[in-house]
């Protein structure tokens, strides 16, 4: 729901929407899964798999034209596998640009879609990745990621084996092999979080909020437990403040205008905020920042990417020529595919750009506690779109409580369950 709410708030609506539903519980009956199935005990398999929720269809019933629904089998390739299946279908051929994004991705700036298209056309850019969780991992760590623990299980060993097999499939192309061989291990793992600097005005406010979350956890979990009244109040205070601030700014918009970032915006590096100018040079288009990265090992978690038709044509040709779709039959293939997206632009001869316009809510940037729950999703929307919308939550659904007059079109577009 969070993805569609923030999509509906965009200032660009000249696009076709494809909803791709991954049907099933993920334990697909692929021939390549035989070894994996033999190792599963007590139902403990790939923890990244989750069953399809039929309620998704209800929240995707937008009241507009040019909406299409596709179904693929849910399997170990995860979101990347869905993108590869869509690429194999060649449904992208009539579009200049295709944005691939999974559920839970927030469009964190109202101008993001229009900005990406304008920036890509103006600068000849063919690949833009989300920088909300931009990461690089040394080769020697990633290739033994699950077996470097003290007592790895047989399933851990299989996971790392399939990572190596996945890279071997891509290395059928000598150009990819050259990139893989040049992947170094002489650096520490690093994560940067490039998002709009609208989450808190001061470092003190950010730290206080992080401490509250770490102490009391999510109000969503509190509502499902026997947490005491004091705990429940403490859990809800940050989100209530976000909603109140957005409601107040909505009423005073004529005087206050839209929320603005600091003059020197900041990002997170290893959980600490730093001025973005000390990390990388950025370009701006329609209020959205972009930066280029040449090193192939940098990738965007959650595989949210904008790709041009030119890029997809070249990628599709390589996937066919080297029979790389074989990777979809490997268990745990979603793990290496996420990293491989970072190598793909250099492999195909394109620049790789990142943007700060997305936020796939997953874990808190400082505490690293899970926060992909309805209250936190609502709070992020209220901060990114402060003064435009006020979002609350009910159970595991988001609820739009108020809209600024220029955003009332959401009432005509979104299903009744959003209100």
GROMACS .gro file of C-alpha atoms in nm:
model
  419
    1UNK     CA    1   0.000   0.000   0.000
    2UNK     CA    2   0.286   0.239   0.079
    3UNK     CA    3   0.426   0.199  -0.271
    4UNK     CA    4   0.096   0.282  -0.440
    5UNK     CA    5   0.022   0.576  -0.210
    6UNK     CA    6   0.355   0.738  -0.294
    7UNK     CA    7   0.320   0.646  -0.661
    8UNK     CA    8  -0.019   0.818  -0.669
    9UNK     CA    9   0.141   1.131  -0.520
   10UNK     CA   10   0.384   1.165  -0.811
   11UNK     CA   11   0.359   1.466  -1.043
   12UNK     CA   12   0.403   1.229  -1.342
   13UNK     CA   13   0.120   0.994  -1.441
   14UNK     CA   14   0.193   0.926  -1.809
   15UNK     CA   15   0.298   0.566  -1.753
   16UNK     CA   16   0.157   0.217  -1.784
   17UNK     CA   17   0.150   0.015  -1.463
   18UNK     CA   18   0.228  -0.356  -1.451
   19UNK     CA   19   0.147  -0.545  -1.133
   20UNK     CA   20   0.340  -0.870  -1.128
   21UNK     CA   21   0.204  -1.120  -0.875
   22UNK     CA   22   0.441  -1.393  -0.750
   23UNK     CA   23   0.199  -1.678  -0.693
   24UNK     CA   24   0.267  -1.958  -0.448
   25UNK     CA   25   0.476  -2.010  -0.136
   26UNK     CA   26   0.815  -1.987  -0.310
   27UNK     CA   27   0.901  -2.355  -0.288
   28UNK     CA   28   0.865  -2.405  -0.663
   29UNK     CA   29   0.915  -2.749  -0.812
   30UNK     CA   30   1.215  -2.659  -1.030
   31UNK     CA   31   1.444  -2.953  -1.123
   32UNK     CA   32   1.741  -2.758  -0.987
   33UNK     CA   33   1.585  -2.753  -0.640
   34UNK     CA   34   1.626  -3.128  -0.578
   35UNK     CA   35   1.938  -3.096  -0.361
   36UNK     CA   36   1.780  -2.810  -0.169
   37UNK     CA   37   1.460  -3.005  -0.100
   38UNK     CA   38   1.664  -3.299   0.029
   39UNK     CA   39   1.825  -3.076   0.292
   40UNK     CA   40   1.514  -2.905   0.424
   41UNK     CA   41   1.433  -3.019   0.776
   42UNK     CA   42   1.141  -2.920   0.996
   43UNK     CA   43   1.021  -2.682   0.728
   44UNK     CA   44   1.338  -2.471   0.763
   45UNK     CA   45   1.435  -2.365   0.416
   46UNK     CA   46   1.513  -2.035   0.249
   47UNK     CA   47   1.417  -1.766   0.505
   48UNK     CA   48   1.375  -1.508   0.228
   49UNK     CA   49   1.069  -1.686   0.089
   50UNK     CA   50   0.719  -1.585   0.188
   51UNK     CA   51   0.381  -1.699   0.053
   52UNK     CA   52   0.174  -1.480  -0.174
   53UNK     CA   53  -0.098  -1.284   0.005
   54UNK     CA   54  -0.421  -1.282  -0.198
   55UNK     CA   55  -0.517  -0.949  -0.040
   56UNK     CA   56  -0.255  -0.787  -0.262
   57UNK     CA   57  -0.499  -0.806  -0.552
   58UNK     CA   58  -0.746  -0.587  -0.366
   59UNK     CA   59  -0.500  -0.307  -0.296
   60UNK     CA   60  -0.383  -0.312  -0.660
   61UNK     CA   61  -0.728  -0.243  -0.808
   62UNK     CA   62  -0.655   0.112  -0.918
   63UNK     CA   63  -0.935   0.311  -1.078
   64UNK     CA   64  -0.746   0.414  -1.390
   65UNK     CA   65  -0.667   0.284  -1.737
   66UNK     CA   66  -0.341   0.132  -1.857
   67UNK     CA   67  -0.306  -0.107  -1.566
   68UNK     CA   68  -0.196  -0.464  -1.637
   69UNK     CA   69  -0.168  -0.770  -1.413
   70UNK     CA   70   0.079  -1.054  -1.470
   71UNK     CA   71   0.142  -1.371  -1.273
   72UNK     CA   72   0.471  -1.555  -1.227
   73UNK     CA   73   0.561  -1.843  -1.000
   74UNK     CA   74   0.709  -1.739  -0.667
   75UNK     CA   75   1.055  -1.892  -0.631
   76UNK     CA   76   1.409  -1.847  -0.495
   77UNK     CA   77   1.500  -1.583  -0.752
   78UNK     CA   78   1.286  -1.333  -0.557
   79UNK     CA   79   1.233  -0.985  -0.704
   80UNK     CA   80   1.529  -1.017  -0.940
   81UNK     CA   81   1.374  -1.330  -1.082
   82UNK     CA   82   1.052  -1.142  -1.150
   83UNK     CA   83   1.248  -0.877  -1.341
   84UNK     CA   84   1.426  -1.145  -1.545
   85UNK     CA   85   1.097  -1.316  -1.628
   86UNK     CA   86   0.949  -0.984  -1.735
   87UNK     CA   87   1.256  -0.915  -1.951
   88UNK     CA   88   1.223  -1.260  -2.108
   89UNK     CA   89   0.859  -1.183  -2.191
   90UNK     CA   90   0.976  -0.879  -2.395
   91UNK     CA   91   0.674  -0.674  -2.283
   92UNK     CA   92   0.912  -0.381  -2.234
   93UNK     CA   93   0.986  -0.331  -2.605
   94UNK     CA   94   0.734  -0.049  -2.664
   95UNK     CA   95   0.856   0.163  -2.370
   96UNK     CA   96   1.146   0.409  -2.365
   97UNK     CA   97   1.210   0.343  -1.995
   98UNK     CA   98   1.098   0.075  -1.751
   99UNK     CA   99   1.110   0.116  -1.374
  100UNK     CA  100   1.137  -0.210  -1.181
  101UNK     CA  101   1.033  -0.182  -0.816
  102UNK     CA  102   0.900  -0.422  -0.557
  103UNK     CA  103   0.634  -0.385  -0.291
  104UNK     CA  104   0.732  -0.165   0.001
  105UNK     CA  105   0.940   0.079  -0.204
  106UNK     CA  106   0.852   0.439  -0.121
  107UNK     CA  107   0.876   0.710  -0.384
  108UNK     CA  108   1.030   0.954  -0.139
  109UNK     CA  109   1.004   1.264  -0.357
  110UNK     CA  110   0.693   1.384  -0.540
  111UNK     CA  111   0.898   1.467  -0.851
  112UNK     CA  112   1.089   1.138  -0.867
  113UNK     CA  113   0.931   0.983  -1.178
  114UNK     CA  114   0.938   1.300  -1.387
  115UNK     CA  115   1.290   1.375  -1.266
  116UNK     CA  116   1.430   1.033  -1.361
  117UNK     CA  117   1.291   1.053  -1.713
  118UNK     CA  118   1.418   1.410  -1.759
  119UNK     CA  119   1.761   1.327  -1.616
  120UNK     CA  120   1.797   1.013  -1.827
  121UNK     CA  121   1.702   1.198  -2.146
  122UNK     CA  122   1.917   1.504  -2.074
  123UNK     CA  123   2.230   1.313  -1.973
  124UNK     CA  124   2.196   1.001  -2.187
  125UNK     CA  125   2.163   0.777  -1.880
  126UNK     CA  126   2.037   0.421  -1.928
  127UNK     CA  127   2.052   0.273  -1.576
  128UNK     CA  128   1.954   0.431  -1.243
  129UNK     CA  129   1.953   0.230  -0.919
  130UNK     CA  130   1.804   0.317  -0.584
  131UNK     CA  131   2.068   0.447  -0.345
  132UNK     CA  132   1.860   0.403  -0.028
  133UNK     CA  133   2.074   0.102   0.066
  134UNK     CA  134   2.378   0.128  -0.158
  135UNK     CA  135   2.630  -0.138  -0.068
  136UNK     CA  136   2.952  -0.309  -0.159
  137UNK     CA  137   3.089  -0.633  -0.017
  138UNK     CA  138   3.442  -0.775  -0.063
  139UNK     CA  139   3.454  -1.070  -0.297
  140UNK     CA  140   3.606  -1.313  -0.047
  141UNK     CA  141   3.332  -1.237   0.206
  142UNK     CA  142   3.041  -1.260  -0.034
  143UNK     CA  143   3.153  -1.587  -0.194
  144UNK     CA  144   3.153  -1.757   0.148
  145UNK     CA  145   2.892  -1.541   0.313
  146UNK     CA  146   2.698  -1.821   0.481
  147UNK     CA  147   2.982  -2.063   0.560
  148UNK     CA  148   3.208  -1.817   0.742
  149UNK     CA  149   3.010  -1.869   1.062
  150UNK     CA  150   3.144  -2.098   1.333
  151UNK     CA  151   2.920  -2.397   1.259
  152UNK     CA  152   2.766  -2.372   0.911
  153UNK     CA  153   2.484  -2.609   0.824
  154UNK     CA  154   2.456  -2.815   0.509
  155UNK     CA  155   2.198  -2.562   0.388
  156UNK     CA  156   2.452  -2.282   0.446
  157UNK     CA  157   2.705  -2.471   0.236
  158UNK     CA  158   2.449  -2.523  -0.039
  159UNK     CA  159   2.363  -2.152  -0.033
  160UNK     CA  160   2.725  -2.051  -0.094
  161UNK     CA  161   2.767  -2.323  -0.357
  162UNK     CA  162   2.469  -2.184  -0.551
  163UNK     CA  163   2.613  -1.833  -0.526
  164UNK     CA  164   2.928  -1.960  -0.697
  165UNK     CA  165   2.724  -2.147  -0.958
  166UNK     CA  166   2.520  -1.834  -1.031
  167UNK     CA  167   2.832  -1.630  -1.101
  168UNK     CA  168   2.965  -1.916  -1.314
  169UNK     CA  169   2.655  -1.889  -1.534
  170UNK     CA  170   2.718  -1.519  -1.594
  171UNK     CA  171   3.089  -1.587  -1.649
  172UNK     CA  172   2.999  -1.779  -1.964
  173UNK     CA  173   3.043  -1.433  -2.115
  174UNK     CA  174   3.414  -1.343  -2.108
  175UNK     CA  175   3.334  -0.975  -2.054
  176UNK     CA  176   3.147  -1.056  -1.735
  177UNK     CA  177   3.426  -1.292  -1.634
  178UNK     CA  178   3.675  -1.004  -1.660
  179UNK     CA  179   3.463  -0.793  -1.424
  180UNK     CA  180   3.421  -1.083  -1.183
  181UNK     CA  181   3.796  -1.148  -1.178
  182UNK     CA  182   3.865  -0.779  -1.106
  183UNK     CA  183   3.629  -0.775  -0.805
  184UNK     CA  184   3.857  -0.700  -0.511
  185UNK     CA  185   3.861  -0.795  -0.145
  186UNK     CA  186   4.088  -0.520  -0.009
  187UNK     CA  187   3.811  -0.311   0.148
  188UNK     CA  188   3.561  -0.339   0.430
  189UNK     CA  189   3.188  -0.392   0.365
  190UNK     CA  190   3.020  -0.054   0.333
  191UNK     CA  191   2.661   0.069   0.322
  192UNK     CA  192   2.546   0.417   0.227
  193UNK     CA  193   2.186   0.535   0.260
  194UNK     CA  194   2.101   0.803   0.003
  195UNK     CA  195   1.752   0.933   0.080
  196UNK     CA  196   1.593   1.279   0.111
  197UNK     CA  197   1.719   1.457   0.422
  198UNK     CA  198   1.370   1.502   0.565
  199UNK     CA  199   1.367   1.249   0.847
  200UNK     CA  200   1.482   1.478   1.131
  201UNK     CA  201   1.612   1.833   1.140
  202UNK     CA  202   1.875   1.774   1.408
  203UNK     CA  203   2.109   1.496   1.508
  204UNK     CA  204   1.963   1.502   1.859
  205UNK     CA  205   1.610   1.439   1.729
  206UNK     CA  206   1.735   1.146   1.521
  207UNK     CA  207   1.918   0.990   1.815
  208UNK     CA  208   1.623   1.030   2.050
  209UNK     CA  209   1.392   0.864   1.799
  210UNK     CA  210   1.639   0.580   1.745
  211UNK     CA  211   1.667   0.528   2.121
  212UNK     CA  212   1.290   0.518   2.162
  213UNK     CA  213   1.259   0.261   1.885
  214UNK     CA  214   1.540   0.050   2.027
  215UNK     CA  215   1.388   0.056   2.375
  216UNK     CA  216   1.021   0.001   2.294
  217UNK     CA  217   1.014  -0.145   1.943
  218UNK     CA  218   0.735  -0.106   1.690
  219UNK     CA  219   0.378  -0.018   1.794
  220UNK     CA  220   0.267  -0.282   1.544
  221UNK     CA  221   0.439  -0.554   1.749
  222UNK     CA  222   0.309  -0.396   2.069
  223UNK     CA  223  -0.047  -0.421   1.941
  224UNK     CA  224   0.001  -0.794   1.894
  225UNK     CA  225   0.150  -0.857   2.238
  226UNK     CA  226   0.068  -0.795   2.603
  227UNK     CA  227   0.282  -0.481   2.621
  228UNK     CA  228   0.195  -0.244   2.906
  229UNK     CA  229   0.028   0.093   2.861
  230UNK     CA  230   0.352   0.284   2.916
  231UNK     CA  231   0.528   0.083   2.648
  232UNK     CA  232   0.244   0.127   2.401
  233UNK     CA  233   0.241   0.503   2.452
  234UNK     CA  234   0.618   0.520   2.409
  235UNK     CA  235   0.597   0.316   2.090
  236UNK     CA  236   0.338   0.547   1.937
  237UNK     CA  237   0.485   0.888   2.024
  238UNK     CA  238   0.721   0.927   1.721
  239UNK     CA  239   0.456   0.831   1.466
  240UNK     CA  240   0.196   1.053   1.632
  241UNK     CA  241   0.437   1.347   1.613
  242UNK     CA  242   0.494   1.284   1.241
  243UNK     CA  243   0.120   1.272   1.172
  244UNK     CA  244   0.057   1.586   1.379
  245UNK     CA  245   0.337   1.774   1.205
  246UNK     CA  246   0.201   1.682   0.861
  247UNK     CA  247  -0.154   1.780   0.960
  248UNK     CA  248  -0.034   2.116   1.095
  249UNK     CA  249   0.172   2.190   0.786
  250UNK     CA  250  -0.127   2.096   0.571
  251UNK     CA  251  -0.336   2.364   0.740
  252UNK     CA  252  -0.057   2.624   0.723
  253UNK     CA  253   0.069   2.540   0.376
  254UNK     CA  254  -0.013   2.888   0.244
  255UNK     CA  255   0.235   3.036   0.492
  256UNK     CA  256   0.492   2.758   0.535
  257UNK     CA  257   0.502   2.601   0.188
  258UNK     CA  258   0.644   2.251   0.137
  259UNK     CA  259   0.896   2.094   0.373
  260UNK     CA  260   1.255   2.161   0.266
  261UNK     CA  261   1.583   1.982   0.316
  262UNK     CA  262   1.876   2.148   0.494
  263UNK     CA  263   2.105   2.364   0.281
  264UNK     CA  264   2.374   2.097   0.316
  265UNK     CA  265   2.186   1.764   0.289
  266UNK     CA  266   2.313   1.457   0.470
  267UNK     CA  267   2.319   1.084   0.404
  268UNK     CA  268   2.399   0.787   0.623
  269UNK     CA  269   2.730   0.603   0.595
  270UNK     CA  270   2.762   0.295   0.815
  271UNK     CA  271   2.474   0.429   1.024
  272UNK     CA  272   2.623   0.776   1.079
  273UNK     CA  273   2.501   1.093   0.911
  274UNK     CA  274   2.747   1.286   0.698
  275UNK     CA  275   2.712   1.568   0.444
  276UNK     CA  276   2.661   1.405   0.105
  277UNK     CA  277   2.920   1.643  -0.043
  278UNK     CA  278   3.192   1.472   0.163
  279UNK     CA  279   3.107   1.135   0.007
  280UNK     CA  280   3.029   1.199  -0.360
  281UNK     CA  281   2.951   1.465  -0.618
  282UNK     CA  282   2.584   1.482  -0.707
  283UNK     CA  283   2.370   1.627  -0.983
  284UNK     CA  284   2.016   1.755  -0.933
  285UNK     CA  285   1.714   1.726  -1.157
  286UNK     CA  286   1.372   1.837  -1.039
  287UNK     CA  287   1.482   1.834  -0.676
  288UNK     CA  288   1.619   1.478  -0.696
  289UNK     CA  289   1.988   1.399  -0.653
  290UNK     CA  290   2.190   1.156  -0.866
  291UNK     CA  291   2.548   1.036  -0.851
  292UNK     CA  292   2.756   0.811  -1.073
  293UNK     CA  293   2.961   0.516  -0.953
  294UNK     CA  294   3.215   0.342  -1.175
  295UNK     CA  295   3.314   0.050  -0.949
  296UNK     CA  296   3.101  -0.252  -1.047
  297UNK     CA  297   3.080  -0.400  -0.696
  298UNK     CA  298   2.848  -0.123  -0.571
  299UNK     CA  299   2.484  -0.235  -0.592
  300UNK     CA  300   2.145  -0.118  -0.470
  301UNK     CA  301   1.965  -0.346  -0.226
  302UNK     CA  302   1.603  -0.433  -0.305
  303UNK     CA  303   1.680  -0.422  -0.681
  304UNK     CA  304   1.485  -0.105  -0.768
  305UNK     CA  305   1.611   0.010  -1.108
  306UNK     CA  306   1.517   0.233  -1.400
  307UNK     CA  307   1.639   0.088  -1.732
  308UNK     CA  308   1.612   0.225  -2.083
  309UNK     CA  309   1.493   0.022  -2.379
  310UNK     CA  310   1.847   0.039  -2.520
  311UNK     CA  311   1.981  -0.111  -2.197
  312UNK     CA  312   1.716  -0.383  -2.193
  313UNK     CA  313   1.777  -0.475  -2.557
  314UNK     CA  314   2.146  -0.529  -2.487
  315UNK     CA  315   2.077  -0.717  -2.165
  316UNK     CA  316   1.814  -0.937  -2.328
  317UNK     CA  317   2.052  -1.029  -2.609
  318UNK     CA  318   2.324  -1.137  -2.364
  319UNK     CA  319   2.081  -1.335  -2.151
  320UNK     CA  320   1.967  -1.527  -2.458
  321UNK     CA  321   2.310  -1.572  -2.616
  322UNK     CA  322   2.472  -1.720  -2.305
  323UNK     CA  323   2.160  -1.898  -2.175
  324UNK     CA  324   2.182  -1.702  -1.852
  325UNK     CA  325   1.817  -1.763  -1.774
  326UNK     CA  326   1.947  -2.097  -1.641
  327UNK     CA  327   2.009  -1.908  -1.317
  328UNK     CA  328   1.635  -1.903  -1.247
  329UNK     CA  329   1.647  -2.279  -1.180
  330UNK     CA  330   1.901  -2.244  -0.896
  331UNK     CA  331   1.790  -2.236  -0.533
  332UNK     CA  332   1.897  -1.920  -0.347
  333UNK     CA  333   1.954  -1.741  -0.679
  334UNK     CA  334   1.802  -1.418  -0.546
  335UNK     CA  335   2.109  -1.366  -0.326
  336UNK     CA  336   2.371  -1.341  -0.605
  337UNK     CA  337   2.133  -1.172  -0.849
  338UNK     CA  338   2.101  -0.871  -0.618
  339UNK     CA  339   2.478  -0.818  -0.631
  340UNK     CA  340   2.504  -0.898  -1.002
  341UNK     CA  341   2.279  -0.602  -1.085
  342UNK     CA  342   2.567  -0.381  -0.974
  343UNK     CA  343   2.796  -0.543  -1.234
  344UNK     CA  344   2.541  -0.531  -1.514
  345UNK     CA  345   2.587  -0.169  -1.640
  346UNK     CA  346   2.967  -0.206  -1.675
  347UNK     CA  347   2.920  -0.549  -1.833
  348UNK     CA  348   2.693  -0.401  -2.100
  349UNK     CA  349   2.895  -0.082  -2.152
  350UNK     CA  350   2.677   0.171  -1.966
  351UNK     CA  351   2.725   0.411  -1.677
  352UNK     CA  352   2.575   0.325  -1.338
  353UNK     CA  353   2.387   0.598  -1.153
  354UNK     CA  354   2.220   0.603  -0.812
  355UNK     CA  355   1.936   0.826  -0.693
  356UNK     CA  356   1.821   0.939  -0.349
  357UNK     CA  357   1.454   0.933  -0.450
  358UNK     CA  358   1.354   0.588  -0.321
  359UNK     CA  359   1.336   0.432   0.023
  360UNK     CA  360   1.266   0.062   0.063
  361UNK     CA  361   1.191   0.054   0.433
  362UNK     CA  362   1.358  -0.250   0.586
  363UNK     CA  363   1.584  -0.179   0.885
  364UNK     CA  364   1.657   0.140   1.075
  365UNK     CA  365   1.973   0.301   0.940
  366UNK     CA  366   2.127   0.346   1.286
  367UNK     CA  367   1.983   0.077   1.514
  368UNK     CA  368   1.944  -0.179   1.234
  369UNK     CA  369   1.616  -0.290   1.390
  370UNK     CA  370   1.344  -0.409   1.155
  371UNK     CA  371   1.091  -0.138   1.080
  372UNK     CA  372   0.902  -0.257   0.773
  373UNK     CA  373   0.575  -0.248   0.966
  374UNK     CA  374   0.262  -0.039   0.896
  375UNK     CA  375   0.322   0.226   1.168
  376UNK     CA  376   0.675   0.295   1.049
  377UNK     CA  377   0.570   0.300   0.682
  378UNK     CA  378   0.302   0.555   0.768
  379UNK     CA  379   0.555   0.763   0.962
  380UNK     CA  380   0.799   0.772   0.670
  381UNK     CA  381   0.526   0.883   0.428
  382UNK     CA  382   0.419   1.154   0.672
  383UNK     CA  383   0.777   1.283   0.684
  384UNK     CA  384   0.856   1.263   0.312
  385UNK     CA  385   0.520   1.418   0.217
  386UNK     CA  386   0.479   1.641   0.521
  387UNK     CA  387   0.188   1.878   0.463
  388UNK     CA  388   0.049   1.687   0.165
  389UNK     CA  389  -0.094   1.377   0.330
  390UNK     CA  390  -0.157   1.230   0.673
  391UNK     CA  391  -0.136   0.852   0.688
  392UNK     CA  392  -0.225   0.623   0.977
  393UNK     CA  393  -0.255   0.248   1.017
  394UNK     CA  394  -0.512  -0.010   1.117
  395UNK     CA  395  -0.399  -0.368   1.166
  396UNK     CA  396  -0.165  -0.442   0.878
  397UNK     CA  397  -0.320  -0.180   0.647
  398UNK     CA  398  -0.228   0.183   0.592
  399UNK     CA  399  -0.511   0.436   0.609
  400UNK     CA  400  -0.514   0.781   0.448
  401UNK     CA  401  -0.660   1.014   0.711
  402UNK     CA  402  -0.629   1.350   0.535
  403UNK     CA  403  -0.519   1.499   0.203
  404UNK     CA  404  -0.428   1.848   0.094
  405UNK     CA  405  -0.673   1.977  -0.171
  406UNK     CA  406  -0.420   1.937  -0.454
  407UNK     CA  407  -0.375   1.570  -0.359
  408UNK     CA  408  -0.744   1.477  -0.350
  409UNK     CA  409  -0.710   1.284  -0.675
  410UNK     CA  410  -0.596   0.991  -0.460
  411UNK     CA  411  -0.959   0.950  -0.351
  412UNK     CA  412  -1.055   0.882  -0.712
  413UNK     CA  413  -0.758   0.660  -0.791
  414UNK     CA  414  -0.711   0.430  -0.491
  415UNK     CA  415  -0.954   0.159  -0.371
  416UNK     CA  416  -1.178   0.220  -0.071
  417UNK     CA  417  -0.955   0.006   0.151
  418UNK     CA  418  -0.698   0.286   0.162
  419UNK     CA  419  -0.939   0.517   0.347
   0.00000   0.00000   0.00000
